[in-house]
CSV table of C-alpha atoms and ligand atoms in Angstrom, one decimal:
chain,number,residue,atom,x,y,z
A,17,UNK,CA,12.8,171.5,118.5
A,18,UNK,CA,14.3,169.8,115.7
A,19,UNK,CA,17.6,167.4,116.4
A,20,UNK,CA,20.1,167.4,113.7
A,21,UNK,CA,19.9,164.6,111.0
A,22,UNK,CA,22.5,161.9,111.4
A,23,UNK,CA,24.2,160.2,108.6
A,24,UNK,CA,22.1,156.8,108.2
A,25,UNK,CA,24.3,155.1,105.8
A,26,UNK,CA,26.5,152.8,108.2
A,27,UNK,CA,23.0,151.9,110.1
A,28,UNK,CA,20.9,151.2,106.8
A,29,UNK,CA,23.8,148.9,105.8
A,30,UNK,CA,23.6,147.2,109.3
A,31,UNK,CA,19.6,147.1,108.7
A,32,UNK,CA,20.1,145.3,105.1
A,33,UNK,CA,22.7,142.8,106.1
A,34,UNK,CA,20.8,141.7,108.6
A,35,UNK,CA,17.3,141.4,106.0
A,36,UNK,CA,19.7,139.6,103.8
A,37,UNK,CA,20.9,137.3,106.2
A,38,UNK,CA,17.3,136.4,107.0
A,39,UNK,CA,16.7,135.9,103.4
A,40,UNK,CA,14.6,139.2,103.3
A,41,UNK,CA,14.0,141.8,100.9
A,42,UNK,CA,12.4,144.9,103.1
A,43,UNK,CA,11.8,145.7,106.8
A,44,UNK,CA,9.0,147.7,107.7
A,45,UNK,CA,9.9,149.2,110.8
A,46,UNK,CA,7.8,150.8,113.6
A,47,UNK,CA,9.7,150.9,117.0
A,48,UNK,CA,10.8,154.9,117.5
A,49,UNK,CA,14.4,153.8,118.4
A,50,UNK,CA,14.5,151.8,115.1
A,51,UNK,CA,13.3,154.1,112.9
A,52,UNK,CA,15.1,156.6,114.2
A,53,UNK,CA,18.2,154.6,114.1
A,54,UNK,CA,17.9,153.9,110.8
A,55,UNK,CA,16.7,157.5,109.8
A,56,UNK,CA,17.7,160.1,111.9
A,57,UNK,CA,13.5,160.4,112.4
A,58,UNK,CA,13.2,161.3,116.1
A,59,UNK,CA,8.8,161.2,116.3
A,60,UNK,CA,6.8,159.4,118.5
A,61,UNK,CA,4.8,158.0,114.6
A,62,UNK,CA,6.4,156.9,111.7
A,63,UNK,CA,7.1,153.8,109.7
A,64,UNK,CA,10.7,153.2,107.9
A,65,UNK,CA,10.3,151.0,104.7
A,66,UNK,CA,13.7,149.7,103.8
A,67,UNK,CA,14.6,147.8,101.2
A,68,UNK,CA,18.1,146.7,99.4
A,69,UNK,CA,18.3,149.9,97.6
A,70,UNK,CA,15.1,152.4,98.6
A,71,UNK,CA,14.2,153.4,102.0
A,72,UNK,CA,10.9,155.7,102.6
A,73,UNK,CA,9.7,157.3,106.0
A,74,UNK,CA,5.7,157.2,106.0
A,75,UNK,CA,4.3,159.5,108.0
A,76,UNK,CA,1.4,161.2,108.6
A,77,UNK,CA,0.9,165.2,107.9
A,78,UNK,CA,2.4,166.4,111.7
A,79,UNK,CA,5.6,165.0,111.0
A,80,UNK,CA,6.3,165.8,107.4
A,81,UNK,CA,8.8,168.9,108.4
A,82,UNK,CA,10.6,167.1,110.6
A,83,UNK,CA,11.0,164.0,108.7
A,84,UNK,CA,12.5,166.3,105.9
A,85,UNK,CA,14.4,167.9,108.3
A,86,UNK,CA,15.9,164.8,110.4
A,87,UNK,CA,15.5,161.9,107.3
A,88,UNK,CA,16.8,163.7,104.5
A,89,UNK,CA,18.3,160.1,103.0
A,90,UNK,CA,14.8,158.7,103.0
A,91,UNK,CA,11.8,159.2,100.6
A,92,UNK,CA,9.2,160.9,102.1
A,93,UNK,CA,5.6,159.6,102.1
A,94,UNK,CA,2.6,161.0,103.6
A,95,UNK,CA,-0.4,159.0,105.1
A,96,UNK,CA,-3.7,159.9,104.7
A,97,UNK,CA,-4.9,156.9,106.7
A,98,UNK,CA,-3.3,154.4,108.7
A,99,UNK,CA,0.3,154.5,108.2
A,100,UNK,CA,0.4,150.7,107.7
A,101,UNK,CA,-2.0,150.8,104.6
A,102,UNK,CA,0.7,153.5,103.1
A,103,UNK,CA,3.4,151.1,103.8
A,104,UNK,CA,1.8,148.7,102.5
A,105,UNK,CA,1.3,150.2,99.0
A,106,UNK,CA,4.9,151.0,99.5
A,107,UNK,CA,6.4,147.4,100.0
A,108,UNK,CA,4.1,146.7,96.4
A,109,UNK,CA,5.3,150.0,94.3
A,110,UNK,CA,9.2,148.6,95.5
A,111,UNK,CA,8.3,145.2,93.6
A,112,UNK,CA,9.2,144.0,97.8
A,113,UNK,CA,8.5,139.8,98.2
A,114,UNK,CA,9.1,139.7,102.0
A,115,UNK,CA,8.9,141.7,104.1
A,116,UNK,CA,10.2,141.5,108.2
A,117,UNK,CA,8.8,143.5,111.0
A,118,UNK,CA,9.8,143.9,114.4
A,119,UNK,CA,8.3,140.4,115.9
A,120,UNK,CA,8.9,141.8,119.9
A,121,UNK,CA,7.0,145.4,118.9
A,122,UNK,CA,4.4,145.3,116.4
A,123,UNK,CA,0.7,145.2,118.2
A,124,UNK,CA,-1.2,141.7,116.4
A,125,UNK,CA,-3.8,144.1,115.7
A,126,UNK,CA,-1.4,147.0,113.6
A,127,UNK,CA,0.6,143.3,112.1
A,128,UNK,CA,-2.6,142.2,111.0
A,129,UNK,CA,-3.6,145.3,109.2
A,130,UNK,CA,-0.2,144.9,107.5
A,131,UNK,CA,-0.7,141.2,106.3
A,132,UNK,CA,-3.8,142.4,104.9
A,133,UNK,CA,-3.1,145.1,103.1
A,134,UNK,CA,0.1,144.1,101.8
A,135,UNK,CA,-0.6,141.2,100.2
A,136,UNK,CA,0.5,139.4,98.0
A,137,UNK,CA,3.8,140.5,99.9
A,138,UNK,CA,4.6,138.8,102.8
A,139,UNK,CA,5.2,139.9,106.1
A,140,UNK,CA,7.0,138.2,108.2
A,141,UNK,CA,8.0,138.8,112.3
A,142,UNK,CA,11.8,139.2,112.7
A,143,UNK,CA,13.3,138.5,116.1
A,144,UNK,CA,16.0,140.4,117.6
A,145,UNK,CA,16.2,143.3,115.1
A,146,UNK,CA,17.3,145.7,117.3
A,147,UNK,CA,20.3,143.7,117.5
A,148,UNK,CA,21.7,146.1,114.8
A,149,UNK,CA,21.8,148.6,117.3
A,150,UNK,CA,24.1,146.7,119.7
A,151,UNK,CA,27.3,148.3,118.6
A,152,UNK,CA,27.7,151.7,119.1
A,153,UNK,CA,29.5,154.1,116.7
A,154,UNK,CA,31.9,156.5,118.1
A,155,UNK,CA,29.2,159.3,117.6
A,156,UNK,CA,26.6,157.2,119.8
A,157,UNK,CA,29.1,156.5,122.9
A,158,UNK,CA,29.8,160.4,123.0
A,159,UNK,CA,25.8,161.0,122.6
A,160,UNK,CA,25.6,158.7,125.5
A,161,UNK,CA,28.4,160.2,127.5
A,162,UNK,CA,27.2,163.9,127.4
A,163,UNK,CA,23.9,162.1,128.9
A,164,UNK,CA,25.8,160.8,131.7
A,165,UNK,CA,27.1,163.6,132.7
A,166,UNK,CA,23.9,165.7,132.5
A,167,UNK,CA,22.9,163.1,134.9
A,168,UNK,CA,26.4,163.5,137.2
A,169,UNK,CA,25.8,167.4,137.0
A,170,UNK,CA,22.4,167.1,138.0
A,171,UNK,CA,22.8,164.4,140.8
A,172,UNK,CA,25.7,166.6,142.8
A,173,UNK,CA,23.2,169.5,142.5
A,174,UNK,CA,20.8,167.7,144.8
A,175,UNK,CA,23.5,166.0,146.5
A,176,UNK,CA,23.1,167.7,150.1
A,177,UNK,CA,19.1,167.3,150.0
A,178,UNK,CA,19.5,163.8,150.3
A,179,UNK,CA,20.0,163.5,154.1
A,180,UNK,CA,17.6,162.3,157.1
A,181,UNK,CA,13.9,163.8,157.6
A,182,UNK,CA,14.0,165.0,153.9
A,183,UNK,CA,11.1,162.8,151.3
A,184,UNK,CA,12.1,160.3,149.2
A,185,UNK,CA,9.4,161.9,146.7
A,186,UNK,CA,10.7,165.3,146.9
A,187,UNK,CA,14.3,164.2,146.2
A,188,UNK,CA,13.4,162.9,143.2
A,189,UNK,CA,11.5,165.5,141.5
A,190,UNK,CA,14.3,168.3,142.3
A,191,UNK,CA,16.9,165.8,140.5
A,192,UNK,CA,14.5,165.2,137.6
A,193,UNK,CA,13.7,169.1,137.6
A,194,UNK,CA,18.1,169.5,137.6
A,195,UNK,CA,18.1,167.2,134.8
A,196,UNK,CA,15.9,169.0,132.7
A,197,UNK,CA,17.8,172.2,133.6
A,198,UNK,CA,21.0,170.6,132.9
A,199,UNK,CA,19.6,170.0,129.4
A,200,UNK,CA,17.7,166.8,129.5
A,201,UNK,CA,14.9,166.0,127.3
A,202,UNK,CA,13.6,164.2,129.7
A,203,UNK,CA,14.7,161.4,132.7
A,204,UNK,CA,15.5,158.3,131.2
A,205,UNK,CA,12.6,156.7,133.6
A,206,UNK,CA,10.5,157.2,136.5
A,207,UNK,CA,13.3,158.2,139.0
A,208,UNK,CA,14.4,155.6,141.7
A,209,UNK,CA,14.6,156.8,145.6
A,210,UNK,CA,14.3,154.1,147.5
A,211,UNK,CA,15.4,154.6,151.8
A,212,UNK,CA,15.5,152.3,154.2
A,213,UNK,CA,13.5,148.3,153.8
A,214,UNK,CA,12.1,149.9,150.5
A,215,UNK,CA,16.1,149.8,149.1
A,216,UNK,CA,15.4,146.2,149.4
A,217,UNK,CA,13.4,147.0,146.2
A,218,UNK,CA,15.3,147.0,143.1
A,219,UNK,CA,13.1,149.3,141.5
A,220,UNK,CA,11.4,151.6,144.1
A,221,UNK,CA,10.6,154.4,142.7
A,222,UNK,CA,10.3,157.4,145.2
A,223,UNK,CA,7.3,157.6,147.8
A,224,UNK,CA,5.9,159.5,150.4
A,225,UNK,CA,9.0,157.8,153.0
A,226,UNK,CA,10.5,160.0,155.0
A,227,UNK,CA,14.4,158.7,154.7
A,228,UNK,CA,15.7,157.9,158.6
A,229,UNK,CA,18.7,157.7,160.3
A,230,UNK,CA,21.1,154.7,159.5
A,231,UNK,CA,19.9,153.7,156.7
A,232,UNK,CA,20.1,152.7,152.7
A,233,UNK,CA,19.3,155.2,150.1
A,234,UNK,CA,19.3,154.2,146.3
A,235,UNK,CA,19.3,156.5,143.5
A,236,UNK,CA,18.9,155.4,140.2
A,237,UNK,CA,18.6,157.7,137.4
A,238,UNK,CA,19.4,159.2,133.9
A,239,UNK,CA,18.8,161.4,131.6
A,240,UNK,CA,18.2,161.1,127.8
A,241,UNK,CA,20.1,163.8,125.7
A,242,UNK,CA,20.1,163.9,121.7
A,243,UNK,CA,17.7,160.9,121.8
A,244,UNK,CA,20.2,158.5,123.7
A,245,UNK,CA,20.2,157.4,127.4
A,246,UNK,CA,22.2,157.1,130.8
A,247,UNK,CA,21.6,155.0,133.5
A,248,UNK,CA,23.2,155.3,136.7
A,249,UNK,CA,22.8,154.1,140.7
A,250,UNK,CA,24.6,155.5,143.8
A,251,UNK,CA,23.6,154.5,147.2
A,252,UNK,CA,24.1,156.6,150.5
A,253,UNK,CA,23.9,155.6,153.8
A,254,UNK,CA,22.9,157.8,156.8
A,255,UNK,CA,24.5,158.0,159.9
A,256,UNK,CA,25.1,156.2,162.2
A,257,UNK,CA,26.6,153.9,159.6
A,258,UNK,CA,26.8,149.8,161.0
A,259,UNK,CA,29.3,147.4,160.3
A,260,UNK,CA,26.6,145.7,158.0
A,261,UNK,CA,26.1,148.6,156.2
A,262,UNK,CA,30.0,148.5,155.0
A,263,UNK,CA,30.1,145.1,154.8
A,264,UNK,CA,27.1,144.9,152.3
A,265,UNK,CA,28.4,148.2,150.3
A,266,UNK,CA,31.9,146.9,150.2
A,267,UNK,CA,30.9,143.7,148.8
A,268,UNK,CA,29.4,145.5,146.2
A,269,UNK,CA,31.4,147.6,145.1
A,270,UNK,CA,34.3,144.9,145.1
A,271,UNK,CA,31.8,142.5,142.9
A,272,UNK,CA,31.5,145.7,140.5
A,273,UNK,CA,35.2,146.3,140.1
A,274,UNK,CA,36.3,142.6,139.7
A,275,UNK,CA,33.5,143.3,136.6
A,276,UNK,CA,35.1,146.2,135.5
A,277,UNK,CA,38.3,144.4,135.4
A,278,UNK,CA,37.6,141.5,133.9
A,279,UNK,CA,34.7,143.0,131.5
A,280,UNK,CA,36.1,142.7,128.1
A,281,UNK,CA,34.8,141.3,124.1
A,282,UNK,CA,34.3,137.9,123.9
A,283,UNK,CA,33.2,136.9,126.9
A,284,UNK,CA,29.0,135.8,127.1
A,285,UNK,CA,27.0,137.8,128.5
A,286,UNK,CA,26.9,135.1,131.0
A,287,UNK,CA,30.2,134.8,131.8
A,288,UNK,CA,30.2,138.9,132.2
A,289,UNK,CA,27.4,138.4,134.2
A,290,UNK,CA,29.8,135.3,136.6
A,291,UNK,CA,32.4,138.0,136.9
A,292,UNK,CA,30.6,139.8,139.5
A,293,UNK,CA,27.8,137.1,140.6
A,294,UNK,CA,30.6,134.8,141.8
A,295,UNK,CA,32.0,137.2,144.2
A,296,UNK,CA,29.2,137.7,146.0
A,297,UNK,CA,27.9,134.1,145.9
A,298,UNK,CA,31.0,133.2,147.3
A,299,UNK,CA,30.3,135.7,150.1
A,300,UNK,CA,26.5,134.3,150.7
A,301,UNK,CA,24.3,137.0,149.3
A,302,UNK,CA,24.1,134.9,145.5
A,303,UNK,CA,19.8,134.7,146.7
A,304,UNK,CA,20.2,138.7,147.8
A,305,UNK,CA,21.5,139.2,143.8
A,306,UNK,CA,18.1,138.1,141.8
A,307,UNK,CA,18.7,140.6,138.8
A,308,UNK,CA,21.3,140.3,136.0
A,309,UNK,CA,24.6,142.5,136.0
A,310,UNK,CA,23.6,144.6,133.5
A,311,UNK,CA,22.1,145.6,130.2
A,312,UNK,CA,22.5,147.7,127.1
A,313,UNK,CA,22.0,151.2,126.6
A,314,UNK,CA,21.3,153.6,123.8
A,315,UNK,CA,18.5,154.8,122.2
A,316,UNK,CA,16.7,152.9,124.8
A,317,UNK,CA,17.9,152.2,128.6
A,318,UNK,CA,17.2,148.8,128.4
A,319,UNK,CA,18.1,146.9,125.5
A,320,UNK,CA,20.7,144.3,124.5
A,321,UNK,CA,23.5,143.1,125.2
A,322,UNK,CA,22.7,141.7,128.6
A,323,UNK,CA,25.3,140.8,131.2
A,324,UNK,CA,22.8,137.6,132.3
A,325,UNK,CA,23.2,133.9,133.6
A,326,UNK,CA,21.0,133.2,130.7
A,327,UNK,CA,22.6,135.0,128.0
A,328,UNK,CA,25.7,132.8,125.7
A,329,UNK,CA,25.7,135.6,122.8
A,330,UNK,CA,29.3,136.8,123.4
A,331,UNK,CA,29.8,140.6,123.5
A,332,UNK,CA,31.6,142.8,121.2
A,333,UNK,CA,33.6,145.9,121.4
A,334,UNK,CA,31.1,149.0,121.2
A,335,UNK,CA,28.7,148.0,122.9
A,336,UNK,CA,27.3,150.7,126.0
A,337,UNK,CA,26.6,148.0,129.0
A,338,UNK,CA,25.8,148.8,132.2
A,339,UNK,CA,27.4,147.3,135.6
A,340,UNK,CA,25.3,147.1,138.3
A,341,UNK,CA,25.6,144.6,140.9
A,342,UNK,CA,23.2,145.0,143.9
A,343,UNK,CA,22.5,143.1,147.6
A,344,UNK,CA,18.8,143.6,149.0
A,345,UNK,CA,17.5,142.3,152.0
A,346,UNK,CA,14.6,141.9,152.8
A,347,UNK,CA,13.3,144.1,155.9
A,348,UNK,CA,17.2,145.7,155.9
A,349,UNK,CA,17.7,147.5,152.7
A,350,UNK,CA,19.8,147.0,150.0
A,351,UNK,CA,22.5,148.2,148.1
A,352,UNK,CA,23.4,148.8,144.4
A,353,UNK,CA,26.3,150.4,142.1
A,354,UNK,CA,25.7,151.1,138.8
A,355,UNK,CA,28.1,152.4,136.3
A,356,UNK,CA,27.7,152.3,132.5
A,357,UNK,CA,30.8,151.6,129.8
A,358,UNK,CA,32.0,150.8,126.5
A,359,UNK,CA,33.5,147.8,125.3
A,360,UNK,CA,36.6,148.4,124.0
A,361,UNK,CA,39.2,146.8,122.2
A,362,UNK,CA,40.9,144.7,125.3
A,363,UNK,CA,38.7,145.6,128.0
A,364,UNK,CA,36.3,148.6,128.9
A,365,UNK,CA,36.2,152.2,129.6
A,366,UNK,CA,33.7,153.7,132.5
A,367,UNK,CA,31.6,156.4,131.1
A,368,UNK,CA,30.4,157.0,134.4
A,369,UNK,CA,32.9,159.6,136.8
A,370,UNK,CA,31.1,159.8,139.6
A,371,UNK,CA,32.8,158.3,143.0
A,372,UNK,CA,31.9,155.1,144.6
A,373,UNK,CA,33.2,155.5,148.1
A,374,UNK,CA,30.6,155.0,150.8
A,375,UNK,CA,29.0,158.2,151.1
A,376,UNK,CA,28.1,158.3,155.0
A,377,UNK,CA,25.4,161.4,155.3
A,378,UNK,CA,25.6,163.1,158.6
A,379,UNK,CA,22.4,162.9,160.6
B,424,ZN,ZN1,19.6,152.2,136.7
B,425,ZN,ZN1,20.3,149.8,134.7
């Protein structure tokens, strides 16, 4: 199925400015979320060759209709070989110098090829290209909202299946089979159940576990719709509910709202990241927190911003972050709430809707 073309112009300029800045005349770019930024070109194959006043979508004969259909702004070359070697005599016909490419994606062996055949242009790796993708335009954040909500529909669908005795394996293929019914193209990733000492894994994706009495259950999920992502935790607990189990959920879910509340441009990603990591160092579980607050979302589920100890770029309004503070121990379980919102001028607006009170599943 074809997706409607998007208007490119605002990214291109976002794309040149940035060549510019880096004293570059073209980008030749080959990650799907890039091109497809760029050009509205949603296939898995395709190179965008952009300069300061042409950009061309190489592909090779599979994707010609859709590249007419979703790139109309861009020149349309077909490959008869390797799409680098077309590119390549691209970059020379555009009278191109230098050239970036995407330094974090492009195989050695494909960059190679490129260097090779495009001289005497050269090519050189660009870091942190996709930072042009970091602010979102209106258009994007409601892309990205209509996912999130296919996810929320989806999720309260399987809702009562997630109880004691049922498998962690089978819960997660009913919600991905909801999403897709709900009008997913897909889940944004390998779907997270994780019950019991395995919620002590941040990324346990379902098993064979049966999920037991009193215990942890994360779910993390999304669902990508129009090409963009969601991203999304809840955790249950299963009667009988313990004192630590509140404890540890109320911790985090009062380390996530002091985020919420103080989330807003300017601050580094670190300092976002401090908002919610100092709460629950203060409480004793900072060794229990060993992942960052949160990351971007968008074409990808992970990309930048990052709400990180490490990270002093300073965020801006439109960017799609996620929240999602989490406590694991070891043995126990582990909990984690994750919500995902927009920057906005003075603060930040939750794109996610669905409620974080401690859901306590009858046995
Ligand atoms: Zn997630
Ligand atoms: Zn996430």
């Amino acid at each position: 199925m074809l997706i409607p073309a998007v208007t490119s112009t605002d990214r291109l300029s976002r794309l040149r400015e940035r060549l510019a800045a880096d004293g570059l005349d073209a980008a030749v770019l080959a990650k799907p979320e890039n091109v497809r930024y760029v050009s509205g070109f949603a296939g898995s194959a395709g190179l965008a060759v952009v300069t300061g006043g042409d950009a061309a979508l190489v592909v090779d004969f599979r994707y010609v209709e859709q590249a007419a259909a979703q790139a109309p702004a861009f020149e349309r070359v077909q490959a008869s070989g390797p799409l680098v070697e077309t590119a390549a005599e691209v970059l020379r016909r555009l009278g191109v110098r230098r050239a970036g490419i995407e330094a974090e994606f492009l195989p050695v062996g494909t960059f190679r090829k490129l260097v090779a055949a495009a001289a005497p242009v050269v090519i050189e790796p660009v870091e942190g290209l996709d930072r042009i993708r970091w602010i979102k335009t209106p258009e994007e954040v409601e892309a990205i909202r209509r996912a999130q909500q296919v996810a929320e529909a989806a999720f309260r669908d399987v809702l009562p299946m997630i109880r004691p005795g049922a498998v962690e394996r089978d819960v997660a293929v009913a919600l991905e089979e909801r999403l897709r019914r709900r009008g997913a193209r897909a889940s944004s990733f390998e779907t997270i159940v994780a019950s019991g000492p395995r919620a002590a894994l941040p990324h346990g994706v379902a098993s064979d576990r049966l999920i037991g009495p009193g215990e942890c259950v994360t779910i993390d999920f999304g669902a990508v719709v129009d090409g963009y992502y969601s991203d999304c935790t809840r955790t249950l607990v299963t009667a009988p509910v313990s004192d630590r189990h509140r404890e540890i959920y109320a911790l985090v879910l009062a380390a996530q709202d002091a985020a919420l509340a103080g989330l807003r441009p300017g601050l580094t990603g670190r300092e976002a990241d401090a908002l919610a990591r100092d709460l629950i160092t203060r409480a004793g579980y900072g060794e229990a927190f060993g992942h960052s607050l949160g990351h971007g979302v968008g074409l990808a589920v992970h990309e930048g911003p990052t709400l990180s100890p490490r990270e002093e770029a300073a965020l801006a309004a439109g960017a799609v972050v996620t929240v999602e503070p989490g406590i694991y121990v070891p043995g126990w379980g582990g909990v984690r709430i994750e919500d995902m919102v927009v920057l906005t001028g003075d603060g930040c607006e939750n794109l996610t809707t669905l409620p974080k009170d401690l859901i306590e599943v009858p046995a």
